[in-house]
Coordinates of C-alpha atoms in Angstrom, one line a residue:
M566 CA 32.2 -25.3 -5.2
S567 CA 30.5 -22.4 -3.4
S568 CA 30.0 -22.7 0.3
S569 CA 26.5 -22.9 1.9
P570 CA 25.0 -19.6 2.9
T571 CA 25.0 -18.6 6.6
L572 CA 22.3 -16.9 8.5
H573 CA 24.0 -13.6 7.7
T574 CA 24.3 -14.1 3.9
P575 CA 22.1 -11.6 2.1
L576 CA 19.1 -13.0 0.2
T577 CA 17.1 -11.7 -2.7
A578 CA 13.5 -12.9 -2.3
G579 CA 11.5 -11.6 -5.3
A580 CA 11.7 -7.8 -5.2
L581 CA 12.8 -7.9 -1.5
A582 CA 16.5 -7.5 -0.7
L583 CA 17.2 -9.1 2.7
A584 CA 20.4 -8.1 4.5
N585 CA 20.4 -11.5 6.3
R586 CA 18.4 -14.7 6.5
V587 CA 17.2 -14.3 10.1
V588 CA 13.4 -13.6 9.6
M589 CA 11.1 -12.4 12.3
A590 CA 8.0 -14.6 12.1
P591 CA 4.5 -13.1 12.6
M592 CA 3.4 -13.2 16.2
T593 CA 0.1 -12.2 17.7
R594 CA 0.9 -9.7 20.5
N595 CA -2.4 -7.9 21.0
R596 CA -1.1 -4.4 21.6
A597 CA -3.3 -2.5 19.1
D598 CA -6.0 -0.2 20.5
A599 CA -9.7 -1.1 20.7
A600 CA -10.3 0.1 17.1
G601 CA -7.5 -2.1 15.7
V602 CA -5.1 0.8 15.3
P603 CA -1.4 0.1 15.7
T604 CA 0.0 2.1 18.6
A605 CA 3.3 4.0 19.2
L606 CA 4.3 1.1 21.4
M607 CA 4.0 -1.2 18.4
A608 CA 6.1 1.1 16.3
R609 CA 8.9 0.9 19.0
Y610 CA 8.5 -2.9 19.2
Y611 CA 9.0 -3.5 15.5
A612 CA 11.8 -0.9 15.1
Q613 CA 13.7 -2.6 17.9
R614 CA 13.8 -5.7 15.7
A615 CA 14.9 -4.0 12.5
S616 CA 18.2 -5.9 12.3
A617 CA 16.2 -8.9 11.2
G618 CA 16.6 -9.6 7.5
L619 CA 12.9 -9.3 7.2
I620 CA 10.1 -8.5 9.7
I621 CA 6.7 -10.1 9.1
T622 CA 4.0 -8.4 11.2
E623 CA 1.3 -10.0 13.2
G624 CA -1.8 -10.7 11.2
A625 CA -3.6 -7.5 10.1
R626 CA -7.3 -8.1 9.4
I627 CA -8.4 -7.1 5.9
S628 CA -12.0 -6.2 6.7
P629 CA -14.5 -5.6 9.6
T630 CA -16.0 -9.0 9.0
G631 CA -12.7 -10.8 9.3
H632 CA -11.6 -9.4 12.7
G633 CA -10.4 -11.3 15.6
P634 CA -9.9 -10.4 19.3
V635 CA -9.5 -6.9 20.7
G636 CA -5.9 -5.9 20.5
Q637 CA -5.3 -7.4 17.0
P638 CA -4.7 -4.7 14.4
G639 CA -6.6 -4.2 11.1
L640 CA -5.6 -2.6 7.8
H641 CA -8.9 -1.4 6.4
T642 CA -9.5 2.1 8.0
A643 CA -7.7 5.4 7.6
A644 CA -6.7 5.3 11.2
Q645 CA -5.3 1.8 10.9
I646 CA -3.3 2.8 7.8
A647 CA -1.9 5.8 9.6
G648 CA -0.9 3.7 12.6
W649 CA 0.9 1.2 10.4
A650 CA 2.6 4.1 8.5
A651 CA 4.2 5.1 11.8
V652 CA 5.4 1.5 12.3
T653 CA 7.0 1.2 8.8
E654 CA 8.6 4.6 9.1
A655 CA 10.2 3.6 12.4
V656 CA 11.4 0.3 11.0
H657 CA 12.8 1.9 7.8
Q658 CA 14.6 4.6 9.8
A659 CA 16.3 1.8 11.8
G660 CA 17.4 0.2 8.5
G661 CA 14.9 -2.7 8.4
R662 CA 12.6 -4.3 5.9
I663 CA 9.0 -5.1 6.9
V664 CA 6.0 -6.8 5.2
V665 CA 2.5 -7.0 6.6
Q666 CA 0.6 -10.3 7.0
L667 CA -3.0 -10.0 5.8
A668 CA -5.4 -12.3 7.6
H669 CA -9.1 -13.1 7.8
H670 CA -10.5 -15.2 10.7
G671 CA -13.2 -16.9 8.6
R672 CA -15.2 -19.4 10.7
I673 CA -13.1 -18.9 13.8
A674 CA -14.2 -15.3 14.2
H675 CA -17.0 -14.7 16.8
P676 CA -20.1 -12.5 16.4
S677 CA -19.3 -10.5 19.4
L678 CA -16.1 -9.3 17.6
L679 CA -17.8 -8.4 14.4
P680 CA -20.1 -5.6 13.4
H681 CA -23.6 -5.9 14.9
G682 CA -25.6 -8.6 13.2
V683 CA -22.7 -10.0 11.2
Q684 CA -22.2 -13.7 11.2
P685 CA -18.8 -15.3 10.8
L686 CA -18.3 -16.8 7.3
G687 CA -16.4 -19.8 6.1
P688 CA -16.2 -22.1 3.1
S689 CA -19.0 -24.2 4.5
A690 CA -21.5 -24.1 7.4
V691 CA -19.2 -26.3 9.6
T692 CA -18.5 -25.2 13.1
A693 CA -14.8 -25.4 14.2
A694 CA -14.1 -27.5 17.3
S695 CA -12.2 -24.5 18.6
D696 CA -12.4 -21.5 20.9
A697 CA -12.6 -17.8 20.1
R698 CA -10.9 -15.3 22.4
I699 CA -13.4 -12.4 22.9
T700 CA -11.4 -10.7 25.6
P701 CA -7.8 -11.1 26.8
D702 CA -9.1 -13.5 29.5
T703 CA -12.2 -15.0 27.9
L704 CA -12.5 -18.0 25.6
V705 CA -15.8 -19.1 24.2
P706 CA -16.8 -21.8 21.7
T707 CA -16.9 -20.8 18.1
V708 CA -20.3 -20.7 16.4
E709 CA -21.6 -22.1 13.1
P710 CA -20.4 -19.9 10.3
G711 CA -22.4 -19.0 7.2
A712 CA -21.3 -20.7 4.0
M713 CA -19.8 -18.1 1.8
S714 CA -21.7 -17.4 -1.4
R715 CA -19.9 -16.7 -4.7
V716 CA -20.6 -13.1 -4.0
D717 CA -19.0 -13.3 -0.6
I718 CA -16.0 -14.9 -2.1
S719 CA -15.7 -12.2 -4.7
E720 CA -16.1 -9.5 -2.1
T721 CA -13.5 -11.1 0.1
L722 CA -11.0 -11.2 -2.7
D723 CA -11.7 -7.5 -3.3
D724 CA -11.0 -7.0 0.4
Y725 CA -7.6 -8.7 0.1
A726 CA -6.8 -6.4 -2.9
A727 CA -8.0 -3.3 -1.0
A728 CA -5.8 -4.3 2.1
A729 CA -2.8 -4.7 -0.3
E730 CA -3.4 -1.2 -1.6
A731 CA -3.6 0.0 2.0
A732 CA -0.3 -1.7 2.7
L733 CA 1.3 0.3 0.0
R734 CA -0.1 3.5 1.4
A735 CA 1.2 2.5 4.8
G736 CA 4.7 2.1 3.4
F737 CA 5.2 -1.7 3.7
D738 CA 7.9 -3.4 1.6
G739 CA 5.5 -6.2 0.7
V740 CA 2.6 -8.4 1.8
E741 CA 2.3 -12.0 3.2
L742 CA -1.0 -13.7 3.0
Q743 CA -1.9 -15.8 6.0
G744 CA -2.8 -19.2 4.6
A745 CA -1.9 -21.1 7.7
N746 CA -3.1 -21.9 11.2
G747 CA -6.8 -22.5 10.4
Y748 CA -7.6 -19.0 9.1
L749 CA -9.8 -18.4 6.1
I750 CA -7.4 -19.5 3.3
H751 CA -6.4 -22.6 5.3
Q752 CA -10.1 -23.4 5.8
F753 CA -10.6 -23.5 2.0
L754 CA -7.6 -25.9 1.7
S755 CA -9.0 -28.3 4.3
D756 CA -11.2 -31.3 3.9
N757 CA -13.4 -30.8 7.0
A758 CA -14.0 -27.0 6.9
N759 CA -14.5 -27.0 3.2
Q760 CA -17.4 -29.3 2.1
R761 CA -18.4 -27.3 -1.0
T762 CA -19.5 -28.9 -4.2
D763 CA -18.8 -26.0 -6.5
A764 CA -15.5 -24.8 -8.1
Y765 CA -14.1 -24.0 -4.6
G766 CA -14.5 -27.4 -3.1
G767 CA -14.0 -31.2 -3.6
S768 CA -10.9 -31.9 -5.5
A769 CA -7.5 -30.5 -4.6
E770 CA -7.6 -28.4 -7.8
N771 CA -10.8 -26.7 -6.5
R772 CA -9.7 -26.4 -2.8
I773 CA -6.6 -24.5 -3.7
R774 CA -8.6 -22.1 -6.0
F775 CA -9.3 -19.5 -3.3
A776 CA -5.7 -19.4 -2.1
V777 CA -4.5 -18.9 -5.7
E778 CA -7.1 -16.2 -6.4
A779 CA -6.2 -14.3 -3.2
V780 CA -2.5 -14.3 -3.9
R781 CA -3.2 -13.1 -7.5
A782 CA -5.5 -10.4 -6.2
V783 CA -2.8 -9.1 -3.9
A784 CA 0.0 -9.4 -6.5
G785 CA -2.2 -7.4 -9.0
V786 CA -1.8 -4.5 -6.6
V787 CA 1.7 -4.7 -5.1
G788 CA 3.4 -6.8 -7.7
A789 CA 4.3 -10.5 -7.6
G790 CA 7.8 -9.8 -6.3
R791 CA 6.3 -8.2 -3.2
T792 CA 3.7 -10.9 -2.6
A793 CA 4.2 -14.0 -0.4
L794 CA 2.1 -16.8 1.1
R795 CA 2.4 -18.5 4.5
L796 CA 1.2 -22.2 4.8
S797 CA 1.1 -24.8 7.5
P798 CA 0.6 -28.1 5.6
G799 CA -0.7 -31.0 7.7
S800 CA -1.5 -28.7 10.7
G801 CA -4.6 -29.5 12.7
Y802 CA -4.6 -26.1 14.4
N803 CA -8.1 -24.5 14.8
D804 CA -9.7 -27.9 13.9
I805 CA -8.3 -28.3 10.4
L806 CA -8.3 -31.8 8.8
E807 CA -6.2 -32.4 5.6
L808 CA -6.5 -36.0 4.3
D809 CA -3.8 -35.7 1.6
P810 CA -1.8 -32.5 2.2
A811 CA 1.0 -33.7 -0.2
D812 CA -1.5 -33.6 -3.0
S813 CA -3.1 -30.2 -2.4
Y814 CA 0.0 -28.4 -1.2
G815 CA 2.2 -29.8 -4.0
L816 CA -0.4 -28.6 -6.5
L817 CA -0.6 -25.2 -4.9
A818 CA 3.1 -24.8 -5.0
E819 CA 3.2 -25.7 -8.7
R820 CA 0.3 -23.3 -9.5
L821 CA 2.0 -20.4 -7.8
G822 CA 5.6 -21.4 -8.6
A823 CA 5.6 -19.7 -12.0
G824 CA 4.8 -16.3 -10.5
Q825 CA 2.6 -13.7 -12.1
G826 CA 3.2 -11.5 -15.1
G827 CA 6.6 -13.0 -15.7
E828 CA 7.7 -12.1 -12.2
P829 CA 8.2 -14.7 -9.4
Y830 CA 6.5 -14.3 -6.1
A831 CA 8.6 -13.0 -3.2
Y832 CA 8.6 -16.2 -1.1
L833 CA 6.7 -19.1 0.3
H834 CA 6.7 -19.3 4.1
V835 CA 6.2 -22.7 5.6
I836 CA 5.3 -23.5 9.2
E837 CA 6.7 -27.0 9.4
G838 CA 4.9 -29.8 11.1
P839 CA 6.3 -33.1 12.4
D840 CA 6.3 -34.6 8.9
P841 CA 9.4 -33.3 7.2
K842 CA 8.4 -34.8 3.9
L843 CA 5.9 -32.0 3.3
T844 CA 8.6 -29.4 3.6
R845 CA 10.8 -31.3 1.2
L846 CA 7.9 -31.6 -1.2
L847 CA 7.3 -27.9 -1.2
R848 CA 11.1 -27.3 -1.7
E849 CA 10.9 -29.4 -4.8
R850 CA 7.7 -27.9 -6.2
W851 CA 8.3 -24.2 -5.3
S852 CA 10.8 -22.5 -7.6
G853 CA 11.3 -19.3 -5.6
A854 CA 12.6 -18.3 -2.2
L855 CA 11.5 -20.6 0.7
I856 CA 11.4 -19.4 4.3
V857 CA 10.9 -22.2 6.8
N858 CA 9.7 -22.0 10.4
P859 CA 11.2 -25.4 11.6
F860 CA 9.4 -27.9 13.7
T861 CA 11.1 -28.1 17.0
G862 CA 8.4 -29.5 19.2
D863 CA 7.9 -27.3 22.3
D864 CA 11.2 -25.6 22.0
P865 CA 11.9 -22.3 20.2
T866 CA 13.7 -22.5 16.9
D867 CA 17.4 -22.2 17.8
P868 CA 20.2 -20.8 15.6
A869 CA 22.0 -24.2 15.2
T870 CA 18.8 -25.8 13.8
A871 CA 18.3 -22.8 11.5
L872 CA 21.8 -23.0 10.2
A873 CA 21.5 -26.8 9.6
R874 CA 18.4 -26.2 7.5
L875 CA 20.4 -23.7 5.3
D876 CA 23.3 -26.1 5.1
A877 CA 21.1 -28.9 3.9
G878 CA 19.6 -26.7 1.2
E879 CA 16.1 -27.1 2.8
A880 CA 15.5 -23.4 3.2
D881 CA 16.7 -20.1 1.9
A882 CA 15.9 -18.3 5.2
V883 CA 14.5 -19.3 8.6
S884 CA 11.9 -17.5 10.7
F885 CA 12.1 -17.2 14.4
A886 CA 9.1 -16.4 16.7
R887 CA 9.6 -16.8 20.4
L888 CA 13.2 -15.9 20.4
F889 CA 12.4 -12.7 18.6
A890 CA 9.8 -12.0 21.2
A891 CA 12.5 -12.2 23.9
N892 CA 15.4 -10.8 21.9
P893 CA 15.0 -7.6 19.9
D894 CA 18.6 -8.0 18.8
L895 CA 18.3 -11.7 17.9
A896 CA 20.0 -11.3 14.5
E897 CA 23.0 -9.6 16.1
R898 CA 23.2 -12.1 18.9
I899 CA 23.4 -14.9 16.4
R900 CA 26.1 -13.0 14.5
W901 CA 28.3 -12.5 17.5
G902 CA 27.6 -15.8 19.2
V903 CA 25.7 -14.3 22.2
A904 CA 23.2 -16.7 23.8
P905 CA 19.6 -15.5 23.4
A906 CA 17.5 -14.7 26.4
A907 CA 14.7 -17.2 27.2
P908 CA 11.2 -16.3 26.2
D909 CA 8.5 -15.4 28.8
P910 CA 5.2 -16.8 27.6
D911 CA 3.3 -14.7 30.2
T912 CA 4.2 -11.5 28.2
F913 CA 3.4 -12.9 24.8
H914 CA -0.3 -11.8 24.5
D915 CA -1.8 -8.5 25.7
G916 CA -0.4 -6.1 28.1
G917 CA 1.9 -3.1 27.7
A918 CA 5.7 -2.6 27.5
T919 CA 6.6 -5.5 29.9
G920 CA 8.2 -8.3 27.9
Y921 CA 7.5 -6.3 24.7
T922 CA 9.6 -3.2 24.4
D923 CA 11.5 -3.2 27.8
L924 CA 14.0 -5.9 26.8
A925 CA 17.6 -5.0 27.1
R926 CA 20.1 -5.4 24.3
H927 CA 23.3 -7.4 25.2
D928 CA 26.3 -5.2 25.8
L929 CA 28.5 -7.3 23.5
V930 CA 25.9 -7.1 20.8
Q931 CA 25.8 -3.3 21.1
K932 CA 29.6 -2.9 20.9
G933 CA 30.4 -5.8 18.6
P934 CA 33.4 -8.0 19.5
T935 CA 36.9 -6.7 19.4
H936 CA 39.7 -8.7 17.7
H937 CA 40.7 -9.9 21.2
E938 CA 37.3 -11.5 21.8

């Protein structure tokens, strides 16, 4: 009988070869410039974490109409593509693998962050009971979005495909679509944000349609083996209500589980909620690699929890967020049994190098243990 994998067992996820199963989760850090262009500081930040089996970037906005707060990067202008190219080059030179997360704010965008005169769009004209961050220090209520027409939906799917092509030009190893946390794809999956009566609303089959079409649009550009989807089933973040997530997410996993063009998708990335049955359901319905971001309440995911999920066969890899923010060498610390540093939430969003790129590597990690240690 073969032994269970460890966090440092290599993993093949679609066309992606991961050196280990310690995945850096996407984290909003708000260090891009005012035009959404990734900076040299961001290149250093991601390169420092290249020992992760896979780096998933913070959400990159696929179009001007899908943008969020100042400081969040985009992937739809020449300057943004060039900025990301510097990031991927730095990561690859450090021996890492990196995929970009493509995102669209949908109804939780704010007019002040969009081109002049542009209204946020969502599946339906239903205002989110949520806030929009229009400056690093300013939260304002969201506004009523416009209900997306069929033309809007078609153009947005084209935007996903165009951003995927931009990801190739920027040198990314793959693409993850943000289908979680109340962003546009998640809004289509929900029961309260999506009140449509056409082919994109109502039944679970219809509510998953936009997600399936967005994944297929991206895979048509980068290949299924380099295309992934992130989900947060049962999450109420950004005012999402899902009456029967087992039904809709189980169906979504089955629809995408066969891959595309005879090739499986790279992976499914699940932000776990307090109901573990939803994770187990996706494990059963999804035939490819599964990355889990475990539910740990208010605590960061710890290595022991991650290893337990691999031992139980509930995940193929585990993503870490807050510990990667505080420990650029997290994968190596786990390998050598070095305790990770505690995260500092005050440095998570906005700012400069402090708590971002000025974090020290542990001496033992840098040297590796001797046979006496």
